[in-house]
CSV table of C-alpha atoms in Angstrom, one decimal:
chain,number,residue,atom,x,y,z
Y,1,MET,CA,28.8,0.8,-6.1
Y,2,ALA,CA,25.5,2.1,-6.7
Y,3,GLN,CA,24.0,3.9,-3.5
Y,4,ARG,CA,21.1,1.5,-1.9
Y,5,ILE,CA,18.1,3.5,-0.7
Y,6,PRO,CA,15.4,2.7,2.3
Y,7,THR,CA,12.3,1.7,1.3
Y,8,ARG,CA,9.9,-1.3,2.1
Y,9,LEU,CA,7.9,-4.1,0.9
Y,10,GLY,CA,4.5,-4.5,0.8
Y,11,ASP,CA,4.7,-6.2,4.5
Y,12,GLY,CA,6.2,-3.0,5.7
Y,13,SER,CA,9.8,-4.9,6.2
Y,14,LEU,CA,12.5,-2.8,5.7
Y,15,VAL,CA,14.6,-3.0,2.2
Y,16,GLU,CA,17.4,-1.3,0.5
Y,17,MET,CA,17.4,-0.9,-3.1
Y,18,THR,CA,19.0,1.1,-5.6
Y,19,ARG,CA,17.8,3.8,-7.4
Y,20,ALA,CA,17.8,1.0,-10.9
Y,21,GLU,CA,15.8,-1.2,-9.0
Y,22,VAL,CA,13.5,1.5,-7.8
Y,23,GLU,CA,12.9,2.7,-11.2
Y,24,ALA,CA,12.5,-0.8,-12.7
Y,25,ASP,CA,10.0,-1.5,-9.9
Y,26,LEU,CA,7.5,1.5,-10.7
Y,27,HIS,CA,7.5,0.6,-14.4
Y,28,ALA,CA,6.7,-2.8,-13.2
Y,29,GLY,CA,4.0,-2.1,-11.1
Y,30,SER,CA,2.6,0.3,-13.9
Y,31,GLU,CA,2.8,-2.3,-16.4
Y,32,ALA,CA,1.3,-4.6,-13.9
Y,33,ALA,CA,-1.5,-2.6,-13.8
Y,34,ALA,CA,-2.1,-2.0,-17.5
Y,35,LYS,CA,-1.7,-5.5,-18.3
Y,36,ARG,CA,-4.4,-7.0,-15.7
Y,37,ALA,CA,-7.2,-4.0,-16.1
Y,38,LYS,CA,-6.4,-2.9,-19.5
Y,39,VAL,CA,-5.7,0.9,-18.1
Y,40,GLU,CA,-2.9,3.1,-19.7
Y,41,PRO,CA,0.3,3.0,-17.9
Y,42,LEU,CA,1.9,6.1,-16.4
Y,43,THR,CA,3.4,8.3,-18.7
Y,44,GLN,CA,7.3,8.9,-18.2
Y,45,ASP,CA,6.2,12.4,-16.4
Y,46,ASP,CA,4.6,10.3,-13.5
Y,47,LEU,CA,7.1,7.9,-13.3
Y,48,ASP,CA,9.9,10.1,-12.9
Y,49,HIS,CA,7.9,12.1,-10.4
Y,50,LEU,CA,7.3,8.9,-8.2
Y,51,LEU,CA,11.1,8.2,-9.3
Y,52,ASP,CA,12.0,11.6,-7.0
Y,53,ILE,CA,9.5,10.6,-4.3
Y,54,PHE,CA,11.1,7.2,-3.5
Y,55,THR,CA,14.6,7.9,-4.0
Y,56,SER,CA,14.3,10.7,-1.5
Y,57,SER,CA,16.4,9.6,1.8
Y,58,ALA,CA,14.4,12.3,3.6
Y,59,LYS,CA,11.8,10.2,6.1
Y,60,PHE,CA,8.6,11.9,5.3
Y,61,SER,CA,7.1,13.3,2.2
Y,62,ALA,CA,4.4,15.4,1.6
Y,63,VAL,CA,2.3,17.5,-0.9
Y,64,ASP,CA,2.6,20.8,-2.2
Y,65,TYR,CA,1.0,23.9,-0.6
Y,66,GLY,CA,-2.4,24.1,-1.8
Y,67,ASP,CA,-3.0,20.4,-3.0
Y,68,GLU,CA,-4.2,19.0,0.2
Y,69,VAL,CA,-7.4,16.8,0.1
Y,70,VAL,CA,-10.2,15.9,2.2
Y,71,LEU,CA,-9.8,12.6,4.7
Y,72,SER,CA,-13.0,10.9,5.4
Y,73,PHE,CA,-11.4,8.4,7.8
Y,74,ASP,CA,-13.5,5.3,8.1
Y,75,GLY,CA,-13.3,3.8,10.6
Y,76,SER,CA,-12.3,6.6,13.0
Y,77,GLY,CA,-10.8,5.6,16.4
Y,78,ASN,CA,-8.9,2.5,17.2
Y,79,SER,CA,-11.5,0.9,19.7
Y,80,ASP,CA,-8.3,1.5,22.2
Y,81,VAL,CA,-9.9,4.0,24.8
Y,82,ALA,CA,-12.9,1.6,25.0
Y,83,ALA,CA,-15.0,5.0,24.4
Y,84,PRO,CA,-16.4,5.4,21.0
Y,85,VAL,CA,-17.9,8.8,21.0
Y,86,LEU,CA,-14.7,10.0,22.7
Y,87,GLU,CA,-12.6,8.9,19.4
Y,88,GLN,CA,-14.7,10.5,17.4
Y,89,VAL,CA,-13.7,13.6,19.3
Y,90,PHE,CA,-10.0,12.5,19.2
Y,91,TYR,CA,-10.0,12.1,15.6
Y,92,GLN,CA,-11.3,15.8,15.0
Y,93,ASN,CA,-9.3,17.4,17.3
Y,94,HIS,CA,-6.0,15.5,17.2
Y,95,HIS,CA,-6.1,13.6,13.8
Y,96,GLY,CA,-6.5,16.4,11.2
Y,97,ALA,CA,-9.9,14.4,10.3
Y,98,ASP,CA,-11.8,16.2,7.9
Y,99,MET,CA,-15.1,13.8,8.4
Y,100,ILE,CA,-15.4,11.5,10.9
Y,101,GLU,CA,-17.1,7.5,11.5
Y,102,LEU,CA,-19.1,6.0,14.0
Y,103,TRP,CA,-18.8,2.4,14.2
Y,104,HIS,CA,-19.7,-0.8,15.6
Y,105,HIS,CA,-16.8,-3.4,16.4
Y,106,ASP,CA,-18.3,-6.2,15.0
Y,107,TYR,CA,-18.3,-4.0,11.4
Y,108,SER,CA,-21.6,-5.4,9.6
Y,109,TYR,CA,-25.0,-4.1,9.4
Y,110,LYS,CA,-26.2,-7.6,10.2
Y,111,ALA,CA,-24.7,-7.1,13.2
Y,112,VAL,CA,-25.3,-3.7,13.9
Y,113,ARG,CA,-29.1,-4.2,13.6
Y,114,THR,CA,-29.2,-6.1,16.7
Y,115,VAL,CA,-28.2,-2.9,18.4
Y,116,LEU,CA,-29.5,-0.7,16.5
Y,117,SER,CA,-31.1,1.4,19.4
Y,118,PHE,CA,-27.6,1.9,21.4
Y,119,GLN,CA,-25.8,2.8,18.2
Y,120,THR,CA,-27.9,5.6,17.1
Y,121,GLN,CA,-28.1,6.9,20.7
Y,122,MET,CA,-24.6,7.0,20.5
Y,123,LEU,CA,-24.8,8.9,16.9
Y,124,LYS,CA,-26.9,11.3,18.5
Y,125,ASP,CA,-24.4,12.0,21.6
Y,126,ALA,CA,-21.8,11.9,19.1
Y,127,GLN,CA,-23.5,14.8,16.9
Y,128,GLN,CA,-23.7,16.7,20.1
Y,129,GLN,CA,-19.7,17.2,20.9
Y,130,THR,CA,-18.6,17.4,17.7
Y,131,VAL,CA,-18.6,19.7,14.6
Y,132,ILE,CA,-16.9,17.7,11.4
Y,133,PRO,CA,-19.2,15.5,9.0
Y,134,LEU,CA,-20.0,12.5,10.8
Y,135,ASN,CA,-20.7,9.2,9.0
Y,136,TYR,CA,-22.2,6.4,10.1
Y,137,GLY,CA,-20.5,2.9,8.5
Y,138,ALA,CA,-20.6,-0.8,8.2
Y,139,MET,CA,-19.8,-3.2,5.9
Y,140,PRO,CA,-22.5,-4.9,3.7
Y,141,ASP,CA,-21.0,-8.5,4.4
Y,142,LEU,CA,-23.3,-10.6,2.5
Y,143,GLY,CA,-21.6,-13.8,3.2
Y,144,ARG,CA,-23.0,-13.4,7.2
Y,145,TYR,CA,-26.2,-14.3,5.5
Y,146,SER,CA,-25.2,-17.7,4.6
Y,147,GLN,CA,-25.5,-21.2,6.5
Y,148,PRO,CA,-24.8,-22.0,9.1
Y,149,ASP,CA,-24.4,-18.0,10.5
Y,150,GLY,CA,-27.4,-16.9,8.0
Y,151,PRO,CA,-30.5,-18.0,6.6
Y,152,ALA,CA,-29.7,-19.0,3.0
Y,153,PRO,CA,-28.1,-21.9,1.9
Y,154,ASN,CA,-24.3,-21.3,1.6
Y,155,TRP,CA,-23.4,-20.8,-2.1
Y,156,SER,CA,-19.5,-21.4,-1.4
Y,157,GLU,CA,-20.6,-25.0,-0.9
Y,158,LEU,CA,-22.8,-25.0,-3.6
Y,159,MET,CA,-20.6,-23.8,-6.1
Y,160,PRO,CA,-18.1,-26.9,-5.7
Y,161,LEU,CA,-20.7,-29.5,-6.0
Y,162,GLY,CA,-21.6,-27.9,-9.2
Y,163,ARG,CA,-24.9,-26.7,-7.9
Y,164,ILE,CA,-24.6,-23.4,-9.2
Y,165,ASP,CA,-28.1,-22.1,-10.0
Y,166,GLU,CA,-28.9,-22.9,-6.4
Y,167,ALA,CA,-25.9,-21.0,-5.2
Y,168,ARG,CA,-27.0,-17.8,-6.8
Y,169,ALA,CA,-30.8,-18.3,-6.0
Y,170,ALA,CA,-29.3,-18.6,-2.4
Y,171,GLN,CA,-27.4,-15.2,-3.2
Y,172,LEU,CA,-30.2,-13.5,-4.3
Y,173,GLU,CA,-32.1,-14.4,-1.4
Y,174,ALA,CA,-29.3,-13.0,1.1
Y,175,VAL,CA,-29.3,-10.2,-1.0
Y,176,GLU,CA,-32.8,-9.3,0.4
Y,177,HIS,CA,-32.0,-9.7,4.0
Y,178,LEU,CA,-28.6,-7.2,3.6
Y,179,GLU,CA,-31.0,-5.0,2.1
Y,180,LYS,CA,-33.7,-5.0,4.3
Y,181,ASP,CA,-31.0,-4.2,7.6
Y,182,MET,CA,-28.8,-2.0,5.4
Y,183,TRP,CA,-32.1,0.3,5.0
Y,184,CYS,CA,-33.0,-0.4,8.8
Y,185,VAL,CA,-30.2,0.7,10.2
Y,186,VAL,CA,-29.9,3.8,7.3
Y,187,GLU,CA,-33.6,4.8,8.3
Y,188,ALA,CA,-32.7,4.8,11.9
Y,189,MET,CA,-29.2,6.8,11.6
Y,190,VAL,CA,-30.7,9.6,9.4
Y,191,ALA,CA,-33.5,9.6,12.4
Y,192,ALA,CA,-30.5,10.5,14.9
Y,193,GLY,CA,-29.2,12.9,12.9
Y,194,VAL,CA,-26.2,11.6,10.7
Y,195,ASP,CA,-24.7,12.8,8.0
Y,196,GLY,CA,-23.9,10.6,5.7
Y,197,ILE,CA,-23.6,6.6,5.4
Y,198,ASP,CA,-20.7,5.3,4.3
Y,199,PHE,CA,-21.1,1.2,2.7
Y,200,ASP,CA,-17.6,-0.2,3.5
Y,201,THR,CA,-15.5,-3.0,1.7
Y,202,ALA,CA,-18.8,-3.0,-0.7
Y,203,GLY,CA,-18.2,-6.3,-2.9
Y,204,ALA,CA,-16.3,-7.9,-0.3
Y,205,SER,CA,-18.7,-11.0,-1.2
Y,206,GLY,CA,-18.4,-10.7,-4.8
Y,207,ASP,CA,-21.0,-9.1,-7.2
Y,208,ALA,CA,-24.2,-9.9,-5.0
Y,209,ASP,CA,-23.1,-8.1,-2.0
Y,210,LEU,CA,-22.0,-4.8,-4.3
Y,211,LEU,CA,-25.2,-5.1,-5.7
Y,212,ALA,CA,-27.5,-4.9,-2.5
Y,213,THR,CA,-25.2,-2.0,-1.7
Y,214,LEU,CA,-26.0,0.1,-5.3
Y,215,ARG,CA,-29.6,-0.6,-5.0
Y,216,THR,CA,-29.3,0.9,-1.4
Y,217,ALA,CA,-27.1,3.6,-2.2
Y,218,ARG,CA,-29.9,4.8,-4.7
Y,219,ARG,CA,-32.9,4.3,-1.9
Y,220,VAL,CA,-31.1,6.8,0.7
Y,221,ARG,CA,-30.4,9.5,-2.4
Y,222,ASP,CA,-33.9,9.4,-3.6
Y,223,THR,CA,-35.5,9.7,0.2
Y,224,TRP,CA,-32.6,11.7,1.4
Y,225,PRO,CA,-31.2,14.1,-1.5
Y,226,ASP,CA,-28.5,16.1,1.5
Y,227,ILE,CA,-27.5,12.6,3.0
Y,228,GLY,CA,-23.8,11.7,1.9
Y,229,VAL,CA,-23.7,8.4,0.3
Y,230,GLU,CA,-19.7,6.9,0.7
Y,231,ILE,CA,-19.0,3.6,-1.1
Y,232,GLY,CA,-15.6,2.0,-0.5
Y,233,GLN,CA,-14.6,-0.7,-2.4
Y,234,ALA,CA,-13.3,-4.2,-0.7
Y,235,ALA,CA,-11.0,-4.4,-3.4
Y,236,GLU,CA,-9.6,-3.7,-7.4
Y,237,LEU,CA,-12.0,-6.1,-8.8
Y,238,VAL,CA,-15.4,-7.3,-8.3
Y,239,LEU,CA,-15.3,-11.2,-8.2
Y,240,GLY,CA,-17.9,-13.2,-9.9
Y,241,MET,CA,-19.6,-15.2,-7.0
Y,242,HIS,CA,-23.1,-14.7,-8.9
Y,243,GLY,CA,-21.7,-14.0,-12.1
Y,244,GLN,CA,-24.4,-12.8,-14.2
Y,245,LEU,CA,-26.2,-10.0,-11.8
Y,246,GLU,CA,-26.3,-6.3,-13.7
Y,247,TYR,CA,-26.6,-2.8,-12.4
Y,248,GLU,CA,-28.5,-0.6,-14.9
Y,249,GLY,CA,-27.1,-2.8,-17.4
Y,250,THR,CA,-23.9,-3.5,-16.6
Y,251,ARG,CA,-22.6,-6.9,-15.2
Y,252,LEU,CA,-20.5,-6.0,-12.0
Y,253,ALA,CA,-18.5,-9.2,-12.0
Y,254,GLY,CA,-15.2,-8.3,-13.2
Y,255,GLN,CA,-15.2,-4.7,-13.0
Y,256,TRP,CA,-12.1,-3.0,-11.8
Y,257,PRO,CA,-12.3,0.5,-9.9
Y,258,LEU,CA,-13.5,2.8,-13.2
Y,259,GLY,CA,-16.5,0.3,-13.7
Y,260,GLN,CA,-17.2,0.4,-10.1
Y,261,LEU,CA,-17.1,4.2,-10.1
Y,262,ARG,CA,-19.5,3.8,-13.2
Y,263,ALA,CA,-21.4,2.0,-10.8
Y,264,CYS,CA,-21.6,3.8,-8.2
Y,265,THR,CA,-22.0,7.2,-9.3
Y,266,ALA,CA,-25.1,5.6,-11.1
Y,267,ALA,CA,-26.5,4.1,-7.6
Y,268,GLY,CA,-26.4,8.1,-6.8
Y,269,ALA,CA,-23.3,7.8,-4.2
Y,270,THR,CA,-21.7,11.3,-3.5
Y,271,ILE,CA,-17.9,9.6,-3.1
Y,272,PHE,CA,-16.5,6.5,-4.4
Y,273,GLY,CA,-13.7,4.7,-2.4
Y,274,PRO,CA,-11.6,2.7,-5.1
Y,275,ALA,CA,-9.4,0.0,-3.2
Y,276,VAL,CA,-6.2,-1.6,-5.0
Y,277,ASN,CA,-4.8,-4.5,-2.8
Y,278,VAL,CA,-1.1,-4.6,-1.9
Y,279,ASN,CA,1.4,-6.9,-2.7
Y,280,THR,CA,3.4,-8.0,0.3
Y,281,THR,CA,6.2,-9.2,-1.4
Y,282,LYS,CA,7.0,-6.5,-3.9
Y,283,SER,CA,8.3,-3.0,-2.9
Y,284,LEU,CA,6.2,-0.1,-2.2
Y,285,ALA,CA,7.6,1.8,-5.2
Y,286,TRP,CA,5.8,-1.6,-7.5
Y,287,ASN,CA,2.6,-1.0,-5.4
Y,288,THR,CA,2.2,2.6,-5.1
Y,289,ALA,CA,2.8,3.1,-9.1
Y,290,ARG,CA,0.3,0.1,-9.3
Y,291,SER,CA,-2.1,1.7,-7.7
Y,292,CYS,CA,-1.7,5.0,-9.6
Y,293,ALA,CA,-2.1,3.4,-12.7
Y,294,LEU,CA,-5.1,1.8,-11.9
Y,295,ILE,CA,-6.9,4.7,-9.9
Y,296,LYS,CA,-5.5,7.4,-12.5
Y,297,PRO,CA,-8.5,7.0,-15.1
Y,298,VAL,CA,-11.0,6.7,-12.3
Y,299,THR,CA,-10.1,10.4,-11.2
Y,300,ALA,CA,-10.0,11.4,-14.9
Y,301,GLU,CA,-13.3,10.5,-15.4
Y,302,ALA,CA,-15.0,10.8,-12.2
Y,303,THR,CA,-17.8,13.6,-11.6
Y,304,ILE,CA,-17.9,12.7,-7.8
Y,305,PRO,CA,-15.5,13.0,-5.1
Y,306,VAL,CA,-13.1,10.4,-5.3
Y,307,HIS,CA,-11.7,9.1,-1.7
Y,308,VAL,CA,-9.1,6.3,-2.2
Y,309,ASN,CA,-8.9,3.5,0.2
Y,310,ALA,CA,-5.3,4.0,1.9
Y,311,GLY,CA,-4.8,2.0,4.8
Y,312,MET,CA,-3.4,-1.2,6.2
Y,313,GLY,CA,-2.9,-3.5,3.0
Y,314,VAL,CA,-4.6,-1.1,0.2
Y,315,GLY,CA,-3.3,2.2,-2.3
Y,316,GLY,CA,0.4,1.5,-1.7
Y,317,VAL,CA,0.3,1.3,2.1
Y,318,PRO,CA,2.2,-1.8,3.6
Y,319,MET,CA,0.0,-4.5,5.0
Y,320,THR,CA,0.9,-4.0,9.2
Y,321,PRO,CA,-0.5,-2.8,12.0
Y,322,TYR,CA,1.7,-0.1,12.0
Y,323,PRO,CA,2.4,1.4,8.9
Y,324,PRO,CA,5.5,3.1,8.8
Y,325,VAL,CA,5.3,6.9,8.5
Y,326,ASP,CA,8.2,7.0,5.4
Y,327,ALA,CA,5.5,4.6,3.6
Y,328,THR,CA,2.5,5.9,4.5
Y,329,SER,CA,3.4,9.2,3.7
Y,330,ARG,CA,4.8,8.2,0.2
Y,331,ALA,CA,1.9,6.6,-0.7
Y,332,SER,CA,-0.3,9.5,0.8
Y,333,ARG,CA,1.6,11.9,-1.9
Y,334,ALA,CA,2.1,9.6,-4.8
Y,335,LEU,CA,-2.0,9.1,-4.9
Y,336,VAL,CA,-2.4,12.9,-4.6
Y,337,ASP,CA,0.4,14.0,-6.8
Y,338,ILE,CA,-0.6,11.5,-9.7
Y,339,CYS,CA,-4.0,10.7,-9.5
Y,340,LYS,CA,-5.5,14.3,-8.1
Y,341,ILE,CA,-7.4,12.3,-5.7
Y,342,ASP,CA,-10.4,14.3,-4.2
Y,343,GLY,CA,-9.5,12.9,-0.5
Y,344,LEU,CA,-8.3,9.5,1.4
R,1,MET,CA,-1.2,5.8,10.1
R,2,ALA,CA,-4.1,8.7,10.4
R,3,SER,CA,-1.8,11.2,11.9
R,4,THR,CA,0.5,10.8,9.0
R,5,HIS,CA,-2.2,11.1,6.2
R,6,ALA,CA,-2.9,14.4,7.7
R,7,LEU,CA,0.4,15.7,7.9
R,8,ALA,CA,1.1,14.4,4.3
R,9,SER,CA,-1.7,15.7,2.5
R,10,GLY,CA,-4.7,16.5,4.6
R,11,MET,CA,-6.4,19.8,4.6
R,12,GLY,CA,-6.3,20.0,8.5
R,13,GLY,CA,-10.0,19.0,9.3
R,14,MET,CA,-11.2,21.9,11.9
R,15,ARG,CA,-8.0,23.6,12.4
R,16,THR,CA,-8.9,24.7,8.7
R,17,ALA,CA,-11.5,24.7,6.6
R,18,GLY,CA,-11.1,20.8,5.9
R,19,ASP,CA,-14.5,19.9,7.6
R,20,LEU,CA,-16.3,22.8,5.4
R,21,VAL,CA,-14.8,21.0,2.0
R,22,ALA,CA,-15.8,18.0,3.1
R,23,ARG,CA,-19.5,18.9,3.6
R,24,MET,CA,-19.7,19.9,0.3
R,25,GLN,CA,-18.3,16.8,-1.3
R,26,MET,CA,-20.5,14.2,0.7
R,27,THR,CA,-24.0,16.2,0.6
R,28,ARG,CA,-23.7,17.9,-3.2
R,29,GLY,CA,-21.2,15.8,-4.8
R,30,LEU,CA,-18.6,18.1,-5.5
R,31,ARG,CA,-15.3,17.3,-6.9
R,32,LEU,CA,-12.4,18.7,-4.7
R,33,PRO,CA,-11.4,22.1,-6.6
R,34,GLN,CA,-15.7,23.0,-7.0
R,35,ALA,CA,-16.0,21.9,-3.3
R,36,LYS,CA,-13.1,24.0,-2.3
R,37,GLN,CA,-13.8,27.1,-4.5
R,38,TYR,CA,-17.3,27.1,-3.0
R,39,VAL,CA,-16.4,26.9,0.3
R,40,ALA,CA,-13.7,30.3,-0.1
R,41,ASP,CA,-16.8,32.1,-1.9
R,42,LYS,CA,-19.3,31.5,0.6
R,43,LEU,CA,-16.5,32.3,3.5
R,44,GLY,CA,-14.9,35.5,1.3
R,45,CYS,CA,-11.7,33.9,1.4
R,46,SER,CA,-8.7,32.6,-1.1
R,47,VAL,CA,-8.9,29.0,-1.6
R,48,ALA,CA,-5.6,29.1,0.0
R,49,ASP,CA,-7.0,29.9,3.3
R,50,LEU,CA,-8.7,27.0,3.4
R,51,SER,CA,-6.0,25.0,4.6
R,52,ASP,CA,-4.0,27.8,6.6
R,53,THR,CA,-4.5,27.2,9.9
R,54,VAL,CA,-3.9,30.6,11.3
R,55,ALA,CA,-6.1,32.4,8.1
R,56,MET,CA,-9.1,29.8,9.6
R,57,HIS,CA,-8.5,30.4,13.2
R,58,ASP,CA,-9.5,34.0,12.5
R,59,ILE,CA,-12.1,32.9,9.8
R,60,ARG,CA,-14.1,30.7,12.2
R,61,ARG,CA,-14.1,32.8,15.2
R,62,ASP,CA,-15.4,35.8,12.8
R,63,LEU,CA,-18.2,33.0,11.5
R,64,GLY,CA,-19.1,30.9,14.8
R,65,LEU,CA,-17.8,27.9,12.9
R,66,GLY,CA,-16.5,26.1,16.0
R,67,ARG,CA,-12.5,26.0,16.8
R,68,ILE,CA,-10.5,23.6,18.6
R,69,GLN,CA,-9.8,24.3,22.4
R,70,VAL,CA,-6.2,23.8,22.7
R,71,GLN,CA,-3.8,24.0,26.0
R,72,ASP,CA,-3.8,27.4,26.5
R,73,LEU,CA,-6.6,28.5,25.0
R,74,ALA,CA,-10.5,27.7,25.5
R,75,TYR,CA,-13.8,29.0,23.9
R,76,ALA,CA,-16.2,28.7,26.2
R,77,ASP,CA,-18.1,31.9,25.1
R,78,TRP,CA,-17.8,30.9,21.9
R,79,PRO,CA,-20.2,28.6,19.7
R,80,GLY,CA,-19.6,24.6,20.5
R,81,ALA,CA,-20.2,21.7,18.5
R,82,MET,CA,-23.9,22.1,17.8
R,83,GLU,CA,-23.9,25.9,17.9
R,84,ALA,CA,-21.2,26.1,15.3
R,85,LYS,CA,-23.2,23.6,12.6
R,86,PHE,CA,-26.1,26.1,12.9
R,87,HIS,CA,-23.9,28.9,11.4
R,88,ILE,CA,-22.0,26.1,9.1
R,89,ALA,CA,-25.5,25.4,7.6
R,90,ASP,CA,-26.5,29.4,7.5
R,91,VAL,CA,-22.9,30.1,6.0
R,92,LEU,CA,-22.5,27.1,3.6
R,93,ASP,CA,-26.2,27.1,2.4
R,94,ILE,CA,-27.0,24.0,2.9
R,95,PRO,CA,-29.1,21.8,5.4
R,96,ILE,CA,-27.2,19.8,8.5
R,97,ASN,CA,-29.2,16.7,9.1
R,98,SER,CA,-28.3,17.2,13.2
R,99,VAL,CA,-29.3,20.8,13.1
R,100,GLU,CA,-32.4,20.0,12.0
R,101,ARG,CA,-33.0,17.3,14.2
R,102,PHE,CA,-32.1,19.2,16.9
R,103,LYS,CA,-34.6,22.3,16.0
R,104,ALA,CA,-37.4,20.2,15.8
R,105,ARG,CA,-36.4,17.9,19.0
R,106,ALA,CA,-36.4,21.6,20.8
R,107,GLY,CA,-39.1,22.8,19.2
R,108,LEU,CA,-37.2,25.8,17.5
R,109,GLU,CA,-39.5,25.4,14.5
């Protein structure tokens, strides 16, 4: 009887699989990415290396000496000590962070704008206490500008009624509000002394959300060439909620990580963060192979650093509040070894 | 999860030169090998030293780049956070926004 190896599903639950089952899932995950995103499947060498990682009985896995990458830690801290500045110090001193990020627990530029003076004071205080680079981050979060929470007509209600032109116009109206809020926050944070801005989960509300982010990123880069601009994606595929929006001649809807990289590079981002969603019912091997296949062409082409999102539910890390060490370390190592990423 | 990534694949942050390499990525958009090489050249060390806590402890001391207080060691007579960032800006030859703002507000320019 074949030996059964402990591993995980995408929801974090512990399962046992044979070596042959793990190998089959690695192939299937890679092929799933190739089929959907029209990327090359992983090479046999890649799959063999992943098989070694996922069939090891060790509880922990790590990269080789010299292969260490930069950890940017969007959303540093857990809000568990109710002291956001102190949490930045914790991440610097105790979690090995290479970069940290101050954030507000209502993680949206629209929400931050209402408490901006307090957030900028907090950022200034954090800069007095930390050495490592400090980002300020929030979500663009375009959906907040739709009624009843925001001023623009609700495009998600208009579309099912077939009122497509009105839905598109509503999104463009929302984009104007969003760009205004993001710029307001960025200007204040730069004045307070921030090192960089993180537009986190860009595209969460689809192509219009991403367009507003790209335009603002370009403006930041042109205004302050030494301020970092990190754009982390919301998902592996840009949803076409509008469907016709373009950035510098390229349609945003339907872009996979490689297309997202090109758009973010054109917008002047200095760090690109692809996100590949986890399928909670598939194995960690399947999910990680799929993530690697989607991200490998990104790092092969990138001219800016690629920091892969590898938190709960993305990048092969299980969708659970406490991602197990065995699973997270394998996903972490696999992304570095296979994709030659610049950071996480 | 943060600690897992740090141990599995991270450079080590301020215990090493992870924060310095990060600065070259975020401000100059350098890919990892180029960012590591740039920092190593500026520090006068090898790329391998950048992820080595023992090597970097001494290098950070010599250049005043800031170190983390540990249980038995305090560095009160060595550069603190903002002071270390002044040195980092000089050593890496990049402007650091918080340092520039500090200088302006303190009337140091």
